[in-house]
Short mmCIF file of N, CA and C in Angstrom, two decimals:
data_model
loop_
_atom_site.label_atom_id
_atom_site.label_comp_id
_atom_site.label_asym_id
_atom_site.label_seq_id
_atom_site.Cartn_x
_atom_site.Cartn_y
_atom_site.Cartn_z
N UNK A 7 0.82 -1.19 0.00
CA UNK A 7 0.00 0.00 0.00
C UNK A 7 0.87 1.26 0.00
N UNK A 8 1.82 1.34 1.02
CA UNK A 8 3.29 2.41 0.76
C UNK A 8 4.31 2.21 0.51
N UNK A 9 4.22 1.04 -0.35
CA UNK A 9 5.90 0.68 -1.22
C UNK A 9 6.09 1.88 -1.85
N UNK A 10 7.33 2.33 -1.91
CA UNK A 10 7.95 3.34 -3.05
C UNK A 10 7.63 2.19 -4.49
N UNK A 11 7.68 3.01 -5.58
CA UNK A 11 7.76 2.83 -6.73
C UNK A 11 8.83 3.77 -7.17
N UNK A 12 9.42 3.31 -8.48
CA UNK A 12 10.01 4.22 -9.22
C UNK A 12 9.12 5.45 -9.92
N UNK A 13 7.64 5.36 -10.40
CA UNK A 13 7.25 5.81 -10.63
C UNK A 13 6.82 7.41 -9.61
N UNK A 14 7.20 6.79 -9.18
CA UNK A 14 7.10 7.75 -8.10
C UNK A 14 8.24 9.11 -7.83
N UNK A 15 9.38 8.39 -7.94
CA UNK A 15 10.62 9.79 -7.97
C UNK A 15 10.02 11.06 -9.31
N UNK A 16 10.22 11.76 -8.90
CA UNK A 16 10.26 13.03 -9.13
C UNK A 16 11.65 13.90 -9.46
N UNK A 17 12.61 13.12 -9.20
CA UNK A 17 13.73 12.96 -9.52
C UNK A 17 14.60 14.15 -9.16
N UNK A 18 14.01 14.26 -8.22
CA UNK A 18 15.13 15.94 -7.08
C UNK A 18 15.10 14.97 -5.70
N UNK A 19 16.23 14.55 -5.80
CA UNK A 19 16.66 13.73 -4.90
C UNK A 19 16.10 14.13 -3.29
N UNK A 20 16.17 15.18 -2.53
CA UNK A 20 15.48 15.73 -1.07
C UNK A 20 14.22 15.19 -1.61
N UNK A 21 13.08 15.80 -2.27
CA UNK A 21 11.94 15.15 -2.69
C UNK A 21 11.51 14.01 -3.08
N UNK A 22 12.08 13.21 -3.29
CA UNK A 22 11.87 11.66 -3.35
C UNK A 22 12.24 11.35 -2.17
N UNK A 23 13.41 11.93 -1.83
CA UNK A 23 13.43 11.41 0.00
C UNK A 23 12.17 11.78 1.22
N UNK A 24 12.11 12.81 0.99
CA UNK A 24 11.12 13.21 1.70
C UNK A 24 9.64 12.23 1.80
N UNK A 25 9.51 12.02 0.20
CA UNK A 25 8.18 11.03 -0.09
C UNK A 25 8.30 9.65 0.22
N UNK A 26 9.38 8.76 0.28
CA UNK A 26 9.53 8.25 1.08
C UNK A 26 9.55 7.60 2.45
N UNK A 27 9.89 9.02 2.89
CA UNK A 27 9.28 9.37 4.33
C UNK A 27 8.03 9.09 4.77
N UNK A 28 7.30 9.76 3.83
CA UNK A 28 5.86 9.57 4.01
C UNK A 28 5.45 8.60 4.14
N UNK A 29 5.83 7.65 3.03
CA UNK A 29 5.18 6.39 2.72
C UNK A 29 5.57 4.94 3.64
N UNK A 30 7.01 5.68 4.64
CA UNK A 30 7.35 4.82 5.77
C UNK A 30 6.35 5.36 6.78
N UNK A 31 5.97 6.18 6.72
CA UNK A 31 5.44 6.56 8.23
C UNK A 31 3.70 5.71 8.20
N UNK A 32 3.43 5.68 6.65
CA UNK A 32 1.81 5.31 5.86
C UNK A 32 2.09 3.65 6.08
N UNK A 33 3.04 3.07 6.14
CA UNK A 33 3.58 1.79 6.62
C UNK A 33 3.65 1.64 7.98
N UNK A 34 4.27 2.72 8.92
CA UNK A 34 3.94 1.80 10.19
C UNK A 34 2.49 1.98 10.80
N UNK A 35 1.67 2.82 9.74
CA UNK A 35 -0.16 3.03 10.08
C UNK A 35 -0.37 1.79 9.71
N UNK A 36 -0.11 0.86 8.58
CA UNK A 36 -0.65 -0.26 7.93
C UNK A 36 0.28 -1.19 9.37
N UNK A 37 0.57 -1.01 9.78
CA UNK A 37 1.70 -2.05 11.15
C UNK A 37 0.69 -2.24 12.11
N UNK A 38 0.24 -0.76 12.71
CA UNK A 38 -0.40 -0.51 13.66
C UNK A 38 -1.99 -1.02 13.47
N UNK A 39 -2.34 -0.74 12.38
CA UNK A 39 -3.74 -1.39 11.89
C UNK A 39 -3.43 -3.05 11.72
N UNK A 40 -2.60 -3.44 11.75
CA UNK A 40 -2.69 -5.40 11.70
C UNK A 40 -2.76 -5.35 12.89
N UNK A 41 -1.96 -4.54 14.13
CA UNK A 41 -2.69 -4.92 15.57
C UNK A 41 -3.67 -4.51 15.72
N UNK A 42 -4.76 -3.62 15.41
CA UNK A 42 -5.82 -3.70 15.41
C UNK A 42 -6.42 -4.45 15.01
N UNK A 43 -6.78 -5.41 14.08
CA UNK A 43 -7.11 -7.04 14.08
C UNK A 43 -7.21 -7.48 14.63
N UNK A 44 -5.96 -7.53 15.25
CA UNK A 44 -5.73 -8.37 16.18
C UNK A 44 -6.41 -8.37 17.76
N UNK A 45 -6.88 -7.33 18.03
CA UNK A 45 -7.92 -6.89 19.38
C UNK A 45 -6.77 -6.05 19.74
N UNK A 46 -6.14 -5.38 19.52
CA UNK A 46 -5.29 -4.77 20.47
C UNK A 46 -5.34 -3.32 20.69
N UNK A 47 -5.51 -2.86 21.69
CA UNK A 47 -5.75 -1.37 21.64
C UNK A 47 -4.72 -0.19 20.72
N UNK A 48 -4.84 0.80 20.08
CA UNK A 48 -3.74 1.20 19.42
C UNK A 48 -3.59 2.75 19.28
N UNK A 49 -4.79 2.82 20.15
CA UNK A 49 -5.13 4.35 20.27
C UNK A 49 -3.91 5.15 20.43
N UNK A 50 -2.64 5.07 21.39
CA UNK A 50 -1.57 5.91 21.69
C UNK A 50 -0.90 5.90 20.71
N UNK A 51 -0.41 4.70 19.61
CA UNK A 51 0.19 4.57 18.62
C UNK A 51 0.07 5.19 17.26
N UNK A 52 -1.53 5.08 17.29
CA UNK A 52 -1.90 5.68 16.16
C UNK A 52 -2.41 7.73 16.08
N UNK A 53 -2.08 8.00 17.54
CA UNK A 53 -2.12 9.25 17.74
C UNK A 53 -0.83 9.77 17.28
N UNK A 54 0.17 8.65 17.84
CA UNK A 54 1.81 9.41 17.52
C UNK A 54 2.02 9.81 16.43
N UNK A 55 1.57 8.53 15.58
CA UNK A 55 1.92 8.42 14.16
C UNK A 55 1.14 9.33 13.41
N UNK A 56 -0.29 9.70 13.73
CA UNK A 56 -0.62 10.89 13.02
C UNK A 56 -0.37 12.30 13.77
N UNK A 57 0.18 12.33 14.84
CA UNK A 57 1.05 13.85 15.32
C UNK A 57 2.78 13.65 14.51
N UNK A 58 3.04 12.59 14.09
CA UNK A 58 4.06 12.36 13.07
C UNK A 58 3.74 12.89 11.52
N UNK A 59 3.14 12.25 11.34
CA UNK A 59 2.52 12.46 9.82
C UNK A 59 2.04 13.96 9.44
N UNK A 60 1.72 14.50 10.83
CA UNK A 60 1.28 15.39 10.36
C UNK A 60 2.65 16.40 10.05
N UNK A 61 3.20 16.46 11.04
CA UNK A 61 4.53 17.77 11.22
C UNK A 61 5.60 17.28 10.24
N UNK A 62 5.62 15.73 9.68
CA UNK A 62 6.51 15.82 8.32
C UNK A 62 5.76 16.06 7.16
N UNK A 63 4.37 15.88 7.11
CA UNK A 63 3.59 16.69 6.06
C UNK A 63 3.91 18.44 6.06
N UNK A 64 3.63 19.10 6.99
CA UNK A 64 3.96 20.41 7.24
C UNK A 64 5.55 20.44 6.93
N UNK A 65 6.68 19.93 7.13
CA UNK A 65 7.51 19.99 6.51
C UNK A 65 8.09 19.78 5.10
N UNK A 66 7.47 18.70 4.58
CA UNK A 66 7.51 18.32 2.94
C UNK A 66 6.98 19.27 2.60
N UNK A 67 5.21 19.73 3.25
CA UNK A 67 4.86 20.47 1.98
C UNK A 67 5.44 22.52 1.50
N UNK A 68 6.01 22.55 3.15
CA UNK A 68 6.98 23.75 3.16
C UNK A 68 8.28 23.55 2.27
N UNK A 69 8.91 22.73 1.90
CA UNK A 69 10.01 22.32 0.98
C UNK A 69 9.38 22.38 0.20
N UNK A 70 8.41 21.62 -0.29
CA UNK A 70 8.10 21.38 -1.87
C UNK A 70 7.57 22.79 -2.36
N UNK A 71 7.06 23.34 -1.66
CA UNK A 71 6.29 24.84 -2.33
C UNK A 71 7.80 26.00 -2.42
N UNK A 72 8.64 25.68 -1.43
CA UNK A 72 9.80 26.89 -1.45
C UNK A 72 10.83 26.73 -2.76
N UNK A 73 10.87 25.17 -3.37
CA UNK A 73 11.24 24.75 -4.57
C UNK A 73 10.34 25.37 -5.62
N UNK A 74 9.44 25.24 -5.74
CA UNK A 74 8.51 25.88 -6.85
C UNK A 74 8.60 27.00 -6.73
N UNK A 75 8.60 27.82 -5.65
CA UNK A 75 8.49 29.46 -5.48
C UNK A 75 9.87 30.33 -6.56
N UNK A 76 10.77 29.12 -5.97
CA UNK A 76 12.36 29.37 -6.42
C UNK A 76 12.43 29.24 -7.66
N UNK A 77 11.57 28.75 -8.78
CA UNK A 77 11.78 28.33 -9.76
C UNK A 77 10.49 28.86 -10.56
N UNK A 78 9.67 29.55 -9.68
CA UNK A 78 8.41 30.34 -10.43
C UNK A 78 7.65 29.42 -11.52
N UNK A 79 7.49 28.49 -10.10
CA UNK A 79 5.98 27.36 -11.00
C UNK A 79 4.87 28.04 -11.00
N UNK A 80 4.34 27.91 -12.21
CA UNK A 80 3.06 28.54 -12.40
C UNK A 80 2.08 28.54 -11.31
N UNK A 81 1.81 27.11 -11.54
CA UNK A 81 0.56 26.41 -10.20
C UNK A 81 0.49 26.44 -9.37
N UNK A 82 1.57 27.03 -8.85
CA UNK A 82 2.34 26.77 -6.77
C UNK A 82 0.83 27.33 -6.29
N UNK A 83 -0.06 28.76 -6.85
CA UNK A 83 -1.02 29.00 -5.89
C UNK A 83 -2.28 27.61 -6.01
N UNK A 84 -2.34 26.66 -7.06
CA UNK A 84 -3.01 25.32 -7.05
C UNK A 84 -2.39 24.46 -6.13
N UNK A 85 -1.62 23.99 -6.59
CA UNK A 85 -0.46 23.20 -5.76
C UNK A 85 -0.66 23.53 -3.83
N UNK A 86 -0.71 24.86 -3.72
CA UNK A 86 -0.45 25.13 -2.04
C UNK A 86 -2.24 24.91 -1.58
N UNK A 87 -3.02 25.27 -2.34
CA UNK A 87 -3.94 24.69 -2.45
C UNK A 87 -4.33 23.31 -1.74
N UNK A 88 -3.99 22.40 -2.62
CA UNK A 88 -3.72 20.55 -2.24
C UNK A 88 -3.46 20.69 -1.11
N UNK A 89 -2.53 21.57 -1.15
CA UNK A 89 -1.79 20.74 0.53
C UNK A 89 -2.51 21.10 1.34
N UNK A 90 -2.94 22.42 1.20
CA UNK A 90 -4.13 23.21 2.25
C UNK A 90 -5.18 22.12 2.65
N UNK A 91 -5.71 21.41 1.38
CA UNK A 91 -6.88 20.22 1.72
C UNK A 91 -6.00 19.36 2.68
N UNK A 92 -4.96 18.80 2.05
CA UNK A 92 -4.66 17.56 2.68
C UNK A 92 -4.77 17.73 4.11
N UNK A 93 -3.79 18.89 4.74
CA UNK A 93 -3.52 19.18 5.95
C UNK A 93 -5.00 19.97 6.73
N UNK A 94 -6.13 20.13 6.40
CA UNK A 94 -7.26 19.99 6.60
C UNK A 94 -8.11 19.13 7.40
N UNK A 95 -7.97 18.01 6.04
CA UNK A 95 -8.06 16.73 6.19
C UNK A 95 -7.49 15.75 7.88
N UNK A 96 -6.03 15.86 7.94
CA UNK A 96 -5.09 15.33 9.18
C UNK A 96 -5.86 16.64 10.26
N UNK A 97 -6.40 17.00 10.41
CA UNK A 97 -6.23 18.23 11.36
C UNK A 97 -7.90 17.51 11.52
N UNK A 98 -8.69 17.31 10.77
CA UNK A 98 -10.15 17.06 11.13
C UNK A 98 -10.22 15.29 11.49
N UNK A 99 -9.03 14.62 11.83
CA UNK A 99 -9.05 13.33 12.23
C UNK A 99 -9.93 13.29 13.28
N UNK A 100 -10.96 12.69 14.00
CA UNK A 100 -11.65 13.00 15.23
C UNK A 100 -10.74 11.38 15.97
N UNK A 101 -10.25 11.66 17.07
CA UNK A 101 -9.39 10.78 17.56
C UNK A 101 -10.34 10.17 18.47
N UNK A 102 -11.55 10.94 18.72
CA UNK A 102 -12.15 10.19 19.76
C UNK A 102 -13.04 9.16 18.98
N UNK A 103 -13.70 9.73 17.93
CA UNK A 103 -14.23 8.51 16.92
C UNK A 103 -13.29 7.36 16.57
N UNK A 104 -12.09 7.48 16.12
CA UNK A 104 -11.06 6.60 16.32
C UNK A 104 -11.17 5.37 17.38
N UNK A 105 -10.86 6.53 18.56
CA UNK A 105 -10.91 5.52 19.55
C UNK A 105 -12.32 4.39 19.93
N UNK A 106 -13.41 5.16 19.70
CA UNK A 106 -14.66 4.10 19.44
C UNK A 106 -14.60 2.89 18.47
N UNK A 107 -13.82 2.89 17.34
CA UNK A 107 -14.11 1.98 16.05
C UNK A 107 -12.61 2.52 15.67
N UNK A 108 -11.44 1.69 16.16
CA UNK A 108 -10.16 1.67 15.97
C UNK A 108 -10.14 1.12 14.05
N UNK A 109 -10.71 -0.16 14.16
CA UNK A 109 -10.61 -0.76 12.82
C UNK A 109 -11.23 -0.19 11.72
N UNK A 110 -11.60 0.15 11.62
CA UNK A 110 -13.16 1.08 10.63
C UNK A 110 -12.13 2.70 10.24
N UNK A 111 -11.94 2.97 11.61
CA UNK A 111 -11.31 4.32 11.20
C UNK A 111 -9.97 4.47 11.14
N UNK A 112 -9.30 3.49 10.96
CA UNK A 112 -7.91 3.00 10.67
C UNK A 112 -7.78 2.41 9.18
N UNK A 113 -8.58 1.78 8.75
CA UNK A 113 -8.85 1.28 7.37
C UNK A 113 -9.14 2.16 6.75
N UNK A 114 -9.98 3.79 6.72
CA UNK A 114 -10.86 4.76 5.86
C UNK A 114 -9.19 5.39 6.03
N UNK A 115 -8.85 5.62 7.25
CA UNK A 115 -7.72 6.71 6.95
C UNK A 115 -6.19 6.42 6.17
N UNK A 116 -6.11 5.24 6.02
CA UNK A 116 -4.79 4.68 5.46
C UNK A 116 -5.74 4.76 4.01
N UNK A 117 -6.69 4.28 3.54
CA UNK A 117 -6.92 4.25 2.16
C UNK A 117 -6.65 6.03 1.55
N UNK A 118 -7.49 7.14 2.55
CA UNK A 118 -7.55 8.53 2.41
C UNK A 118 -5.64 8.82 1.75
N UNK A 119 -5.24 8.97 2.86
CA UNK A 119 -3.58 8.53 2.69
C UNK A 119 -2.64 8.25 1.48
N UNK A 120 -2.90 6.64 1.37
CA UNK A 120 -2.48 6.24 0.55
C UNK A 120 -3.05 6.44 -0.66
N UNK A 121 -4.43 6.91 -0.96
CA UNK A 121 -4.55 7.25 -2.40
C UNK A 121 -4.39 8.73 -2.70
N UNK A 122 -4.24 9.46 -1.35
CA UNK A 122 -3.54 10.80 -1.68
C UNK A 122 -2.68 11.58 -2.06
N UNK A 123 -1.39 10.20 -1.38
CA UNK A 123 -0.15 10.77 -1.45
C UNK A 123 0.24 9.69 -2.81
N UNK A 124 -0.01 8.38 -3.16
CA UNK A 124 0.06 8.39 -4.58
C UNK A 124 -0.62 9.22 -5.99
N UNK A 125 -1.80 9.34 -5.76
CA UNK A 125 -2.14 10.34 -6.58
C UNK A 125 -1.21 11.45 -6.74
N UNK A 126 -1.20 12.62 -6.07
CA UNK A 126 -0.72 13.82 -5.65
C UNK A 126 0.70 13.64 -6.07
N UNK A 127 1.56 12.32 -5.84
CA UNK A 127 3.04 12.57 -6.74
C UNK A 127 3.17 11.88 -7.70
N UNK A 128 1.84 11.33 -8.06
CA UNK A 128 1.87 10.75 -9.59
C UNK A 128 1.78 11.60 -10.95
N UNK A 129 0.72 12.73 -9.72
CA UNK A 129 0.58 13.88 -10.88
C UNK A 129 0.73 15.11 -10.59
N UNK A 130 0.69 15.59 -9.97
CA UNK A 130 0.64 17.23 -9.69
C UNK A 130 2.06 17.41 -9.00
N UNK A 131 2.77 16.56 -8.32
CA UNK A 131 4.24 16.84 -8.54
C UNK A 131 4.94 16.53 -9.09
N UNK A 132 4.82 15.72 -10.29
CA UNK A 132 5.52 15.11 -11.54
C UNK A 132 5.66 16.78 -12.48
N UNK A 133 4.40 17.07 -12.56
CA UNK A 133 4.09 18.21 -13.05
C UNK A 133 5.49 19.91 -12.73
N UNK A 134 5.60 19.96 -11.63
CA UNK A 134 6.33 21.09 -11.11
C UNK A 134 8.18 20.46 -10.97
N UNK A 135 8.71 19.31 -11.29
CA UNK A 135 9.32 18.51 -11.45
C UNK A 135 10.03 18.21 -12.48
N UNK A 136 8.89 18.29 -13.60
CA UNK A 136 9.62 18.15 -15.07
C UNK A 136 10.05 19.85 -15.13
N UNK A 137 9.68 20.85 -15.16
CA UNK A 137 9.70 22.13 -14.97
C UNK A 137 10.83 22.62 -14.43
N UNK A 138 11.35 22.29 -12.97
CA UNK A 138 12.29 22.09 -12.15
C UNK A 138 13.80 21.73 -13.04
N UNK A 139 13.49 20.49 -13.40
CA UNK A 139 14.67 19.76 -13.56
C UNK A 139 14.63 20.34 -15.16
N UNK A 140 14.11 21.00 -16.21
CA UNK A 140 14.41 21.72 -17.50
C UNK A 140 14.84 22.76 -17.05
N UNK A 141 14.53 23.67 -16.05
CA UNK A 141 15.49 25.12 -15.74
C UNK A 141 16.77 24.64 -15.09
N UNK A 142 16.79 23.34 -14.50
CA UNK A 142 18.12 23.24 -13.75
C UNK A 142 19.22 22.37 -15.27
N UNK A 143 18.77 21.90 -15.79
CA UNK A 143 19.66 21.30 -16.76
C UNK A 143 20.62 22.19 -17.99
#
C-alpha cells in the first residue's frame, strides 16, 4: 500500500526522499492497523503516528512549495492549495471517533492517505518537477 515505486521519484533527490518518508510513516499506520485485528488497543500509537505524519507533512509540503516558489511554477497558488486540503483533512481526524471503532477508522484513513499521497506525486508533482529539472539542466 506504501511501497515506493520508481514511478514515483520526481527525480530531485530531497523530494523523493522526503516522499519516502511519508510512505514509511503510511507503513507503520498499515503495522499498527494489523494490531488492530488483532484486538489490540492502538489508540496511543496511532495518535503518535498521526502527530508524526502530520509535522513531516507540514515539513515536505513547506520544501516542496519553497522549490517551486524558487523556480516560479506557475501552479504553486493550485499546488499550495492541495496541501491546504490535505492538511485539513489530518487536522479534522476526530481521535475520539477513532478511539470508538479503531478498525473502521484505521482502514478509511490509510486508504484517504495512501490514495492521496500516490495520486498527488503521480501527478501534480511530476508536473512542477519536469519544470524544475528543465530550468536546472
Amino acid at each position: 500500500m506504501f511501497e515506493w515505486k520508481e514511478a514515483y521519484s520526481v527525480g530531485i533527490e530531497e523530494i523523493d526522499k522526503q516522499h519516502k518518508n511519508l510512505l514509511g510513516i503510511g507503513e507503520e499506520l498499515v503495522y499498527v492497523m494489523e494490531n488492530t485485528t488483532k484486538g489490540l488497543d492502538q489508540y496511543d500509537e496511532v495518535k503518535r503516528l498521526l502527530k508524526e505524519l502530520y509535522d513531516y507533512t507540514i515539513y515536505h509540503f513547506t520544501s516542496e512549495e519553497k522549490l517551486m516558489e524558487k523556480h516560479d511554477f506557475l501552479e504553486l497558488p493550485s499546488h499550495q492549495f492541495q496541501h491546504k486540503l490535505f492538511v485539513k483533512k489530518l487536522e479534522e481526524i476526530d481521535l475520539e471517533e477513532f478511539d470508538n471503532d479503531q478498525l473502521e477508522t484505521t482502514n478509511q484513513l490509510l486508504d484517504f492517505i495512501a490514495n492521496w499521497i500516490t495520486e498527488h506525486i503521480l501527478k501534480e508533482d511530476q508536473k512542477y518537477s519536469k519544470i524544475i529539472r528543465e530550468k536546472e539542466a
